[in-house]
mmCIF file of N, CA and C in Angstrom:
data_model
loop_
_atom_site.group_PDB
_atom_site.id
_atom_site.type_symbol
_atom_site.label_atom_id
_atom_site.label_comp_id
_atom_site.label_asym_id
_atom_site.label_seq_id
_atom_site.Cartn_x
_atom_site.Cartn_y
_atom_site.Cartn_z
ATOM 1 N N UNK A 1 0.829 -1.172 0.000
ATOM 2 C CA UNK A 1 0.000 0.000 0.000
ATOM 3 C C UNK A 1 0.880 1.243 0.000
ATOM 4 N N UNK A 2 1.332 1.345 -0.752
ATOM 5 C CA UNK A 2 2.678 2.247 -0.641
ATOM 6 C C UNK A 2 1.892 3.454 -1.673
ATOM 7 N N UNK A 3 1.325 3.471 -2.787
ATOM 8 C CA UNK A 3 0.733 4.402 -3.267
ATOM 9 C C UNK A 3 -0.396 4.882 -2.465
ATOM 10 N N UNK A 4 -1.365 3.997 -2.340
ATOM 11 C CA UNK A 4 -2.861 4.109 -1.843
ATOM 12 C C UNK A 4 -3.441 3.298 -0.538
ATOM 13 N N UNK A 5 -4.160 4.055 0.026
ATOM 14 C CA UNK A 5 -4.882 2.451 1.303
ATOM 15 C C UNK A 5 -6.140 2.619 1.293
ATOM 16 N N UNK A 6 -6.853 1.425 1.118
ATOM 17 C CA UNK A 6 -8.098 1.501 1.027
ATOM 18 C C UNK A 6 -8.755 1.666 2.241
ATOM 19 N N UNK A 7 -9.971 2.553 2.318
ATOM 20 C CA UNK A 7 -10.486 2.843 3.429
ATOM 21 C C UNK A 7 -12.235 2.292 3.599
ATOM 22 N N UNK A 8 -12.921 2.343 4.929
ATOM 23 C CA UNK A 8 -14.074 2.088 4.499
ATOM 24 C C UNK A 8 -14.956 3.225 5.493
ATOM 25 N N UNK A 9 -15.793 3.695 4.893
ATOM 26 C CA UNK A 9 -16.767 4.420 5.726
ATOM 27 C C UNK A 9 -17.797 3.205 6.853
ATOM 28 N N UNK A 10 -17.777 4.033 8.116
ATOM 29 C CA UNK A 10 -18.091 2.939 9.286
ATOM 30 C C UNK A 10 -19.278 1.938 9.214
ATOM 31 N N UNK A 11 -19.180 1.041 9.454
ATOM 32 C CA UNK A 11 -19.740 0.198 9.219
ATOM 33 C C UNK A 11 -20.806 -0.561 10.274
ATOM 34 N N UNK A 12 -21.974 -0.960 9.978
ATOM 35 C CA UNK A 12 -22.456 -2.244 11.489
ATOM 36 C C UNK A 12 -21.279 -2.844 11.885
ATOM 37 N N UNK A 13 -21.031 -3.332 11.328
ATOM 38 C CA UNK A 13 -19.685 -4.867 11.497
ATOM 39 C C UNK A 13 -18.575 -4.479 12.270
ATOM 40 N N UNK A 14 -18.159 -5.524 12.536
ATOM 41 C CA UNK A 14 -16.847 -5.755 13.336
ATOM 42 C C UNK A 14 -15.664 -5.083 12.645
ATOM 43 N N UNK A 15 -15.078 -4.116 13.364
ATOM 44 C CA UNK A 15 -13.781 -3.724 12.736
ATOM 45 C C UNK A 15 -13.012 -4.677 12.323
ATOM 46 N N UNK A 16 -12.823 -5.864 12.742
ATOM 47 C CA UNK A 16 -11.578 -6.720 12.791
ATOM 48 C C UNK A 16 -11.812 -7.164 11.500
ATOM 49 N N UNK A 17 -13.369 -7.803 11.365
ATOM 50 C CA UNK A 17 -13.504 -8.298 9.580
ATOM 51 C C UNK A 17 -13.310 -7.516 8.807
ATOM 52 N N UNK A 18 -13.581 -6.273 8.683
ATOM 53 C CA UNK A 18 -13.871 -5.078 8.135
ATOM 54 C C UNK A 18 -12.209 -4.900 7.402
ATOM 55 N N UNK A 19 -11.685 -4.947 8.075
ATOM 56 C CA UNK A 19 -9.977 -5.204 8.005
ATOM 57 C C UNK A 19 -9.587 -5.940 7.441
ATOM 58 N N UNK A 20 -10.108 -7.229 7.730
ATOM 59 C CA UNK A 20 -9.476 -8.314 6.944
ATOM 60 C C UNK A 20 -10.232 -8.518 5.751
ATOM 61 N N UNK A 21 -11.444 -8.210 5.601
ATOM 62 C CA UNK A 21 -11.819 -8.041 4.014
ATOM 63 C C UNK A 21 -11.063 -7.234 3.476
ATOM 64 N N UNK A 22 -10.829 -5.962 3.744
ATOM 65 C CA UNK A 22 -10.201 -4.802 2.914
ATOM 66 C C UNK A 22 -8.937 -5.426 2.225
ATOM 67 N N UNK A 23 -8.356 -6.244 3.637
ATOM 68 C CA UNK A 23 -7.009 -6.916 3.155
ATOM 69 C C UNK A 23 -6.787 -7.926 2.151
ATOM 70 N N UNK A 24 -8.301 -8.747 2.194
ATOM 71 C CA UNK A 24 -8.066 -9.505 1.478
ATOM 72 C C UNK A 24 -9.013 -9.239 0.177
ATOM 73 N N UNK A 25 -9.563 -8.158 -0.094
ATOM 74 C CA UNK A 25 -9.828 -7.092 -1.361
ATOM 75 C C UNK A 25 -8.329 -6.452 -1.709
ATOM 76 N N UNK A 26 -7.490 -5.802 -1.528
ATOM 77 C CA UNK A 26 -6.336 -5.743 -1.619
ATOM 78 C C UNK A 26 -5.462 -7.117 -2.351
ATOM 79 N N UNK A 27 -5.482 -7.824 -1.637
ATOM 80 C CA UNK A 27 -4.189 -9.343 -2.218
ATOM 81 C C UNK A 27 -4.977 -9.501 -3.535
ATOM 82 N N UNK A 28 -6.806 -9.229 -3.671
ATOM 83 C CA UNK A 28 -6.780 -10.444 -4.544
ATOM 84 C C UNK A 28 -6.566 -9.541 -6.060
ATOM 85 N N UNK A 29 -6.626 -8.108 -5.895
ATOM 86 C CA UNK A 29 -6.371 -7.511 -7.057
ATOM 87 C C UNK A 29 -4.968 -7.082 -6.981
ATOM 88 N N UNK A 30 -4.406 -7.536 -6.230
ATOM 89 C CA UNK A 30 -2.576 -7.593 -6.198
ATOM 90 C C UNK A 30 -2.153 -8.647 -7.216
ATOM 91 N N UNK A 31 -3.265 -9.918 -6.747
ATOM 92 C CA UNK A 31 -2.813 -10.872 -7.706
ATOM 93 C C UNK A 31 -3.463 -11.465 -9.333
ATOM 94 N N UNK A 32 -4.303 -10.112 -9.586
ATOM 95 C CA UNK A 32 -5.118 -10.336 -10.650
ATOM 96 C C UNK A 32 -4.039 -9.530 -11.508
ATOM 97 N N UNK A 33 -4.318 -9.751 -13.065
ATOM 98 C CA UNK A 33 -4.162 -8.971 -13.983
ATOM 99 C C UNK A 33 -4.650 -7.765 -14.339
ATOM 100 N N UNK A 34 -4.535 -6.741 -14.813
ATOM 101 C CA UNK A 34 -5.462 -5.528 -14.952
ATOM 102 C C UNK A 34 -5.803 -5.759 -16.448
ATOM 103 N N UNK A 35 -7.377 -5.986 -16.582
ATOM 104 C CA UNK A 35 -7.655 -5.841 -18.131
ATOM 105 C C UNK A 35 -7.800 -4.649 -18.902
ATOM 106 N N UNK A 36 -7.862 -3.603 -17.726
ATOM 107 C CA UNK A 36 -8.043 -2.714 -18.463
ATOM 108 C C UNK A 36 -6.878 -1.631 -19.118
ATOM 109 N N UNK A 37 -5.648 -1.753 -18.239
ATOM 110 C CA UNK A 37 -4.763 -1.174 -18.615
ATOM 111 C C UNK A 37 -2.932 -2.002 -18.937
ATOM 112 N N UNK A 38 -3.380 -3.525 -18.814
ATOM 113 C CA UNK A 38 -2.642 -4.390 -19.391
ATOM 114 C C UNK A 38 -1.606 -4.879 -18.677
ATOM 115 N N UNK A 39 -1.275 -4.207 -16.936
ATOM 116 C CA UNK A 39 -0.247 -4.660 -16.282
ATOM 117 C C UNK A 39 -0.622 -6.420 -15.498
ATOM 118 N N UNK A 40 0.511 -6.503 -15.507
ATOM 119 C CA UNK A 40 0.850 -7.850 -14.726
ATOM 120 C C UNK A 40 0.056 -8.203 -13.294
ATOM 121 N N UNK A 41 -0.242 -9.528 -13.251
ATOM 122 C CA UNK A 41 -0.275 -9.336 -11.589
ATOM 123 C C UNK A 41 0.752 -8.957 -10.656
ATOM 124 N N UNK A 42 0.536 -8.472 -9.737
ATOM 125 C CA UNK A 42 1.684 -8.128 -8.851
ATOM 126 C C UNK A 42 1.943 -6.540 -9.209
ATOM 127 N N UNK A 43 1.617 -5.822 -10.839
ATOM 128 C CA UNK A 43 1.781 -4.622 -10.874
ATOM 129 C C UNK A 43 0.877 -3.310 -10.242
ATOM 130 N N UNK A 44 1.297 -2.350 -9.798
ATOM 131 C CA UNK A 44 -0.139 -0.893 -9.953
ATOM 132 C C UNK A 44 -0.567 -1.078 -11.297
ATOM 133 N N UNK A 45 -1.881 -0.542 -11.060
ATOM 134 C CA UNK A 45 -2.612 -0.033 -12.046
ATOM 135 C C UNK A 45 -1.590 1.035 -12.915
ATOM 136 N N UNK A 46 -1.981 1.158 -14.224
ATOM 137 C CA UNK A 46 -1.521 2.923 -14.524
ATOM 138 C C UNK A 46 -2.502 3.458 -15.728
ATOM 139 N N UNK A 47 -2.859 4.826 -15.694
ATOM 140 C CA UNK A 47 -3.232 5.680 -16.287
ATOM 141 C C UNK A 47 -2.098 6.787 -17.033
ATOM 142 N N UNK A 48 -2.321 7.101 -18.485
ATOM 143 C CA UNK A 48 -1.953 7.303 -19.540
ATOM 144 C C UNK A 48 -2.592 9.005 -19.642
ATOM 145 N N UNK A 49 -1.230 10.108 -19.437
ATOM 146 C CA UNK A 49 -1.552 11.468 -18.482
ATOM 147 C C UNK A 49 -0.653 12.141 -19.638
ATOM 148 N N UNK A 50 -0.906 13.201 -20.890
ATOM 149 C CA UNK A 50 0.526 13.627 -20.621
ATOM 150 C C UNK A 50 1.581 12.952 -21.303
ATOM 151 N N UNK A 51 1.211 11.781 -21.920
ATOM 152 C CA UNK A 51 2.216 10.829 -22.607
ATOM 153 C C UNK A 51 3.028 10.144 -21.645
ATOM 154 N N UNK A 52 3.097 10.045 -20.354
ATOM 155 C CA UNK A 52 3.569 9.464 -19.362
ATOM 156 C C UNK A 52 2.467 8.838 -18.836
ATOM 157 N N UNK A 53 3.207 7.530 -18.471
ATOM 158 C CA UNK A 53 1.867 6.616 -17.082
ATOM 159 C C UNK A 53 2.113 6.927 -16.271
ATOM 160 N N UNK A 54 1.146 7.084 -15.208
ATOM 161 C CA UNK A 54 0.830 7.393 -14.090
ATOM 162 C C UNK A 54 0.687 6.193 -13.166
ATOM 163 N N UNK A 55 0.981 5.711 -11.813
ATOM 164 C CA UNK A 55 0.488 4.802 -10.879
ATOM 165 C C UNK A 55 -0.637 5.615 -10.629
ATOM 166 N N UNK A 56 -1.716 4.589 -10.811
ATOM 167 C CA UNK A 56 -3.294 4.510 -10.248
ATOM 168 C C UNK A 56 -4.077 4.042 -9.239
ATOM 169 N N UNK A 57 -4.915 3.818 -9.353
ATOM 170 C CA UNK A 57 -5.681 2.884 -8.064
ATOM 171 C C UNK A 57 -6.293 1.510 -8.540
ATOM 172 N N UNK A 58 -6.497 0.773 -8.491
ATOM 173 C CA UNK A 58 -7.146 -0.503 -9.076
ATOM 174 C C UNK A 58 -7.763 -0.248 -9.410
ATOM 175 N N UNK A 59 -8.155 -0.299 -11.495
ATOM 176 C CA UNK A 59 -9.334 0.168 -12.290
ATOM 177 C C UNK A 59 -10.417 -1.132 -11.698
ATOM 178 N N UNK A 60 -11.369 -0.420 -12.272
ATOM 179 C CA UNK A 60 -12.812 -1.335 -11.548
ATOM 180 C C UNK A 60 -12.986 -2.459 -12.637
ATOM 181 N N UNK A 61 -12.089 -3.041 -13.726
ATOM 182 C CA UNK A 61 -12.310 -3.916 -14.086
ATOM 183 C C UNK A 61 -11.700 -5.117 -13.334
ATOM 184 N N UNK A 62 -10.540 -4.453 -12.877
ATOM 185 C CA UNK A 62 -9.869 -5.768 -12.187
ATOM 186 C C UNK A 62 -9.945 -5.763 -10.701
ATOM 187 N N UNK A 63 -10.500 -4.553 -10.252
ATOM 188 C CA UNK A 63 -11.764 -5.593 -8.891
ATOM 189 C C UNK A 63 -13.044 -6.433 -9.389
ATOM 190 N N UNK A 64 -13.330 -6.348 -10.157
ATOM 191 C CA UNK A 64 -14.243 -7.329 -10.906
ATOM 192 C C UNK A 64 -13.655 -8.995 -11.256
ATOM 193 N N UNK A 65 -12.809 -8.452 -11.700
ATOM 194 C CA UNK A 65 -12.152 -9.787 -11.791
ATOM 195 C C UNK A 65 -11.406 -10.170 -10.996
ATOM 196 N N UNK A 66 -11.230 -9.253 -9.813
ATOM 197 C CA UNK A 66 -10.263 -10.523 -8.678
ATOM 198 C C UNK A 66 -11.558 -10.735 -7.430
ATOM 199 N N UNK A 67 -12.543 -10.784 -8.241
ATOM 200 C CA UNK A 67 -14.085 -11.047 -7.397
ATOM 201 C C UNK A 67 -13.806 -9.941 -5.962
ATOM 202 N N UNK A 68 -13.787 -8.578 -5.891
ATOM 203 C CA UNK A 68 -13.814 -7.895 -4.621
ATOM 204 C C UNK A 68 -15.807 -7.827 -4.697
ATOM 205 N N UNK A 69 -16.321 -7.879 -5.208
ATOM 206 C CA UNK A 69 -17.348 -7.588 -4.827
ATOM 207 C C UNK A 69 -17.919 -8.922 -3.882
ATOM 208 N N UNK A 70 -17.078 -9.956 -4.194
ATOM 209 C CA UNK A 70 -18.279 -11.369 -3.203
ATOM 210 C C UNK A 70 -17.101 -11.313 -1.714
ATOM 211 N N UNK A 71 -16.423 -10.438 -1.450
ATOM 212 C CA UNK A 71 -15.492 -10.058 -0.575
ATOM 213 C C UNK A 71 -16.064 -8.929 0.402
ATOM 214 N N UNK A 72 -16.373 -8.015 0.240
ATOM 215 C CA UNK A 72 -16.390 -6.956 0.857
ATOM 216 C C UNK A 72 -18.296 -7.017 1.552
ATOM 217 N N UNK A 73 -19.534 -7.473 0.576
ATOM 218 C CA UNK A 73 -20.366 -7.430 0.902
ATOM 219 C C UNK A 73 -20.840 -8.248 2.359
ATOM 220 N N UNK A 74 -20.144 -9.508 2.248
ATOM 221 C CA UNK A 74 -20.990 -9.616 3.783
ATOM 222 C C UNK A 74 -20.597 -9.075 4.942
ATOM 223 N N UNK A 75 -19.246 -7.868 4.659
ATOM 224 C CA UNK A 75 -18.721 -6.934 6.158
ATOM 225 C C UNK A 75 -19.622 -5.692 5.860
ATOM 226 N N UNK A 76 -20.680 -5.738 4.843
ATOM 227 C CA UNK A 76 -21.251 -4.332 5.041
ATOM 228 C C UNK A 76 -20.493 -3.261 4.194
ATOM 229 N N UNK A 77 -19.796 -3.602 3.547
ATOM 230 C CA UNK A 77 -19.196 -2.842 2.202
ATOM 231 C C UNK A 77 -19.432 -3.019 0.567
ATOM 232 N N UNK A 78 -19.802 -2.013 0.252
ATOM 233 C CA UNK A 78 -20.229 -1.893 -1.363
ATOM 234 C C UNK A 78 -19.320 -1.472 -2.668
ATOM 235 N N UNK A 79 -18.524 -1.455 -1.731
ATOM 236 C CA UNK A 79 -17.275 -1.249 -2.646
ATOM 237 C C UNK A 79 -16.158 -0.802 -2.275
ATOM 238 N N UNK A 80 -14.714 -0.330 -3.695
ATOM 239 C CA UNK A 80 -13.532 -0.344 -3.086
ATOM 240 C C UNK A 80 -13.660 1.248 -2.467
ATOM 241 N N UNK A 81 -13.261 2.110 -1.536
ATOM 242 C CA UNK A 81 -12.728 3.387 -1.004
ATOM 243 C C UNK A 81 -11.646 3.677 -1.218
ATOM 244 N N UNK A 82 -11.187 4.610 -1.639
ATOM 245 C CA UNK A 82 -9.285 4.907 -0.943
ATOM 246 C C UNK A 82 -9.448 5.835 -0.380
ATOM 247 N N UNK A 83 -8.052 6.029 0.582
ATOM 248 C CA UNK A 83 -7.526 7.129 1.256
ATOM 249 C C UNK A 83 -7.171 8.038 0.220
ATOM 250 N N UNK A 84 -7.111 9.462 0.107
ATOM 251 C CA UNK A 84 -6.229 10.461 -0.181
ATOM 252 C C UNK A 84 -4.616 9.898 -0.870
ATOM 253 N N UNK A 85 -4.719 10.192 -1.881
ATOM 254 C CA UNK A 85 -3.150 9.212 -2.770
ATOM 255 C C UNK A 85 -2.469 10.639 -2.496
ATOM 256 N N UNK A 86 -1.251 9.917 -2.478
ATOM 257 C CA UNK A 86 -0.067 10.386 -1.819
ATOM 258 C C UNK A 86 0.755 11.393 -2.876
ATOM 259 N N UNK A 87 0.141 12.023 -4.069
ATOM 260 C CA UNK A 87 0.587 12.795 -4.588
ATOM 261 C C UNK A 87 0.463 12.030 -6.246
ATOM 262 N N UNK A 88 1.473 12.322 -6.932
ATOM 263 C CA UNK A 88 1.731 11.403 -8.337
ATOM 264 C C UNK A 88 2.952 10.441 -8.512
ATOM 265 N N UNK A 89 2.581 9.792 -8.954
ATOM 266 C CA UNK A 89 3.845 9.112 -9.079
ATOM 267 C C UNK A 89 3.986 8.247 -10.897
ATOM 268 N N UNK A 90 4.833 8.544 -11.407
ATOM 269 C CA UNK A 90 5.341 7.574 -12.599
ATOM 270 C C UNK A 90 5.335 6.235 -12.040
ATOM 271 N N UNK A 91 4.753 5.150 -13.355
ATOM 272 C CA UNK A 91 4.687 4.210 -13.279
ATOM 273 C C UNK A 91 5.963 3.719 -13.533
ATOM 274 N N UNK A 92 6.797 2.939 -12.728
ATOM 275 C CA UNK A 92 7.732 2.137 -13.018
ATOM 276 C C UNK A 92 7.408 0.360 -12.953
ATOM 277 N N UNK A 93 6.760 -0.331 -13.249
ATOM 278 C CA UNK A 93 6.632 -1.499 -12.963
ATOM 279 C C UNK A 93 6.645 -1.737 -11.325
ATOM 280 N N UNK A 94 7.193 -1.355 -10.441
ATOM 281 C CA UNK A 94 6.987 -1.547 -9.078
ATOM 282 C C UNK A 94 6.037 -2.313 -8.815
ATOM 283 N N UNK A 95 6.220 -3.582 -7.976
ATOM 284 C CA UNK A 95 5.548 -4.578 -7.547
ATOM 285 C C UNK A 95 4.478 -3.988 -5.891
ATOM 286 N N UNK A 96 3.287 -4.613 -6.313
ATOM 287 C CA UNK A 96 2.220 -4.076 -5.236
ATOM 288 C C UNK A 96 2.830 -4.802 -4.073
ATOM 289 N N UNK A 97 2.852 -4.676 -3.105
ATOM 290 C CA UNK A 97 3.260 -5.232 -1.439
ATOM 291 C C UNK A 97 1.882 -6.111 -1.145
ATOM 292 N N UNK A 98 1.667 -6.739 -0.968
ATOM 293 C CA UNK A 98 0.738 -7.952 -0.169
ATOM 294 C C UNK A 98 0.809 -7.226 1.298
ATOM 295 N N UNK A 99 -0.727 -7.226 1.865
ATOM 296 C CA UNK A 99 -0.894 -7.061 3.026
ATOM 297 C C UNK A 99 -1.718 -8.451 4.131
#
């Protein structure tokens, strides 16, 4: 989570699940492919700014495809959030961190 951290607005549920869904919404689009912008698993997202890529946030095709939606719903979440991104950053291939 070195670019971005996903956040969730408060919830019924237990913080502790709440957490460990997020976390494990996180791994599983760590370990998906992005269809929409063609990186690897294990890569950031990137967006195309300027003639330079940009590191992004996980396009919503590939939370789709690393199934975050059958993840997050039974803690009472409807989807992905982020925190405030940490400024810009060029895409270098940089590998996502597993939480």
């Amino acid at each position: 989570m070195e670019y971005f951290t996903l956040t969730a607005k408060s919830t019924a549920g237990d913080s502790t699940a709440v957490e460990a869904a997020l976390r494990q919404a996180w791994n599983a689009c760590a370990e998906t492919a992005c269809p929409k912008c063609g990186v690897t698993a294990g890569q950031y997202c990137r967006d195309r700014t300027r003639g330079s890529w940009y590191v992004t946030r996980f396009h919503r095709p590939r939370q789709d495809a690393a199934g975050v939606q059958r993840i997050l719903p039974p803690v009472g979440i409807n989807g992905l959030s982020w925190a405030k991104g940490k400024g810009g950053f060029l895409w270098d291939g940089r590998r996502i961190p597993t939480v």
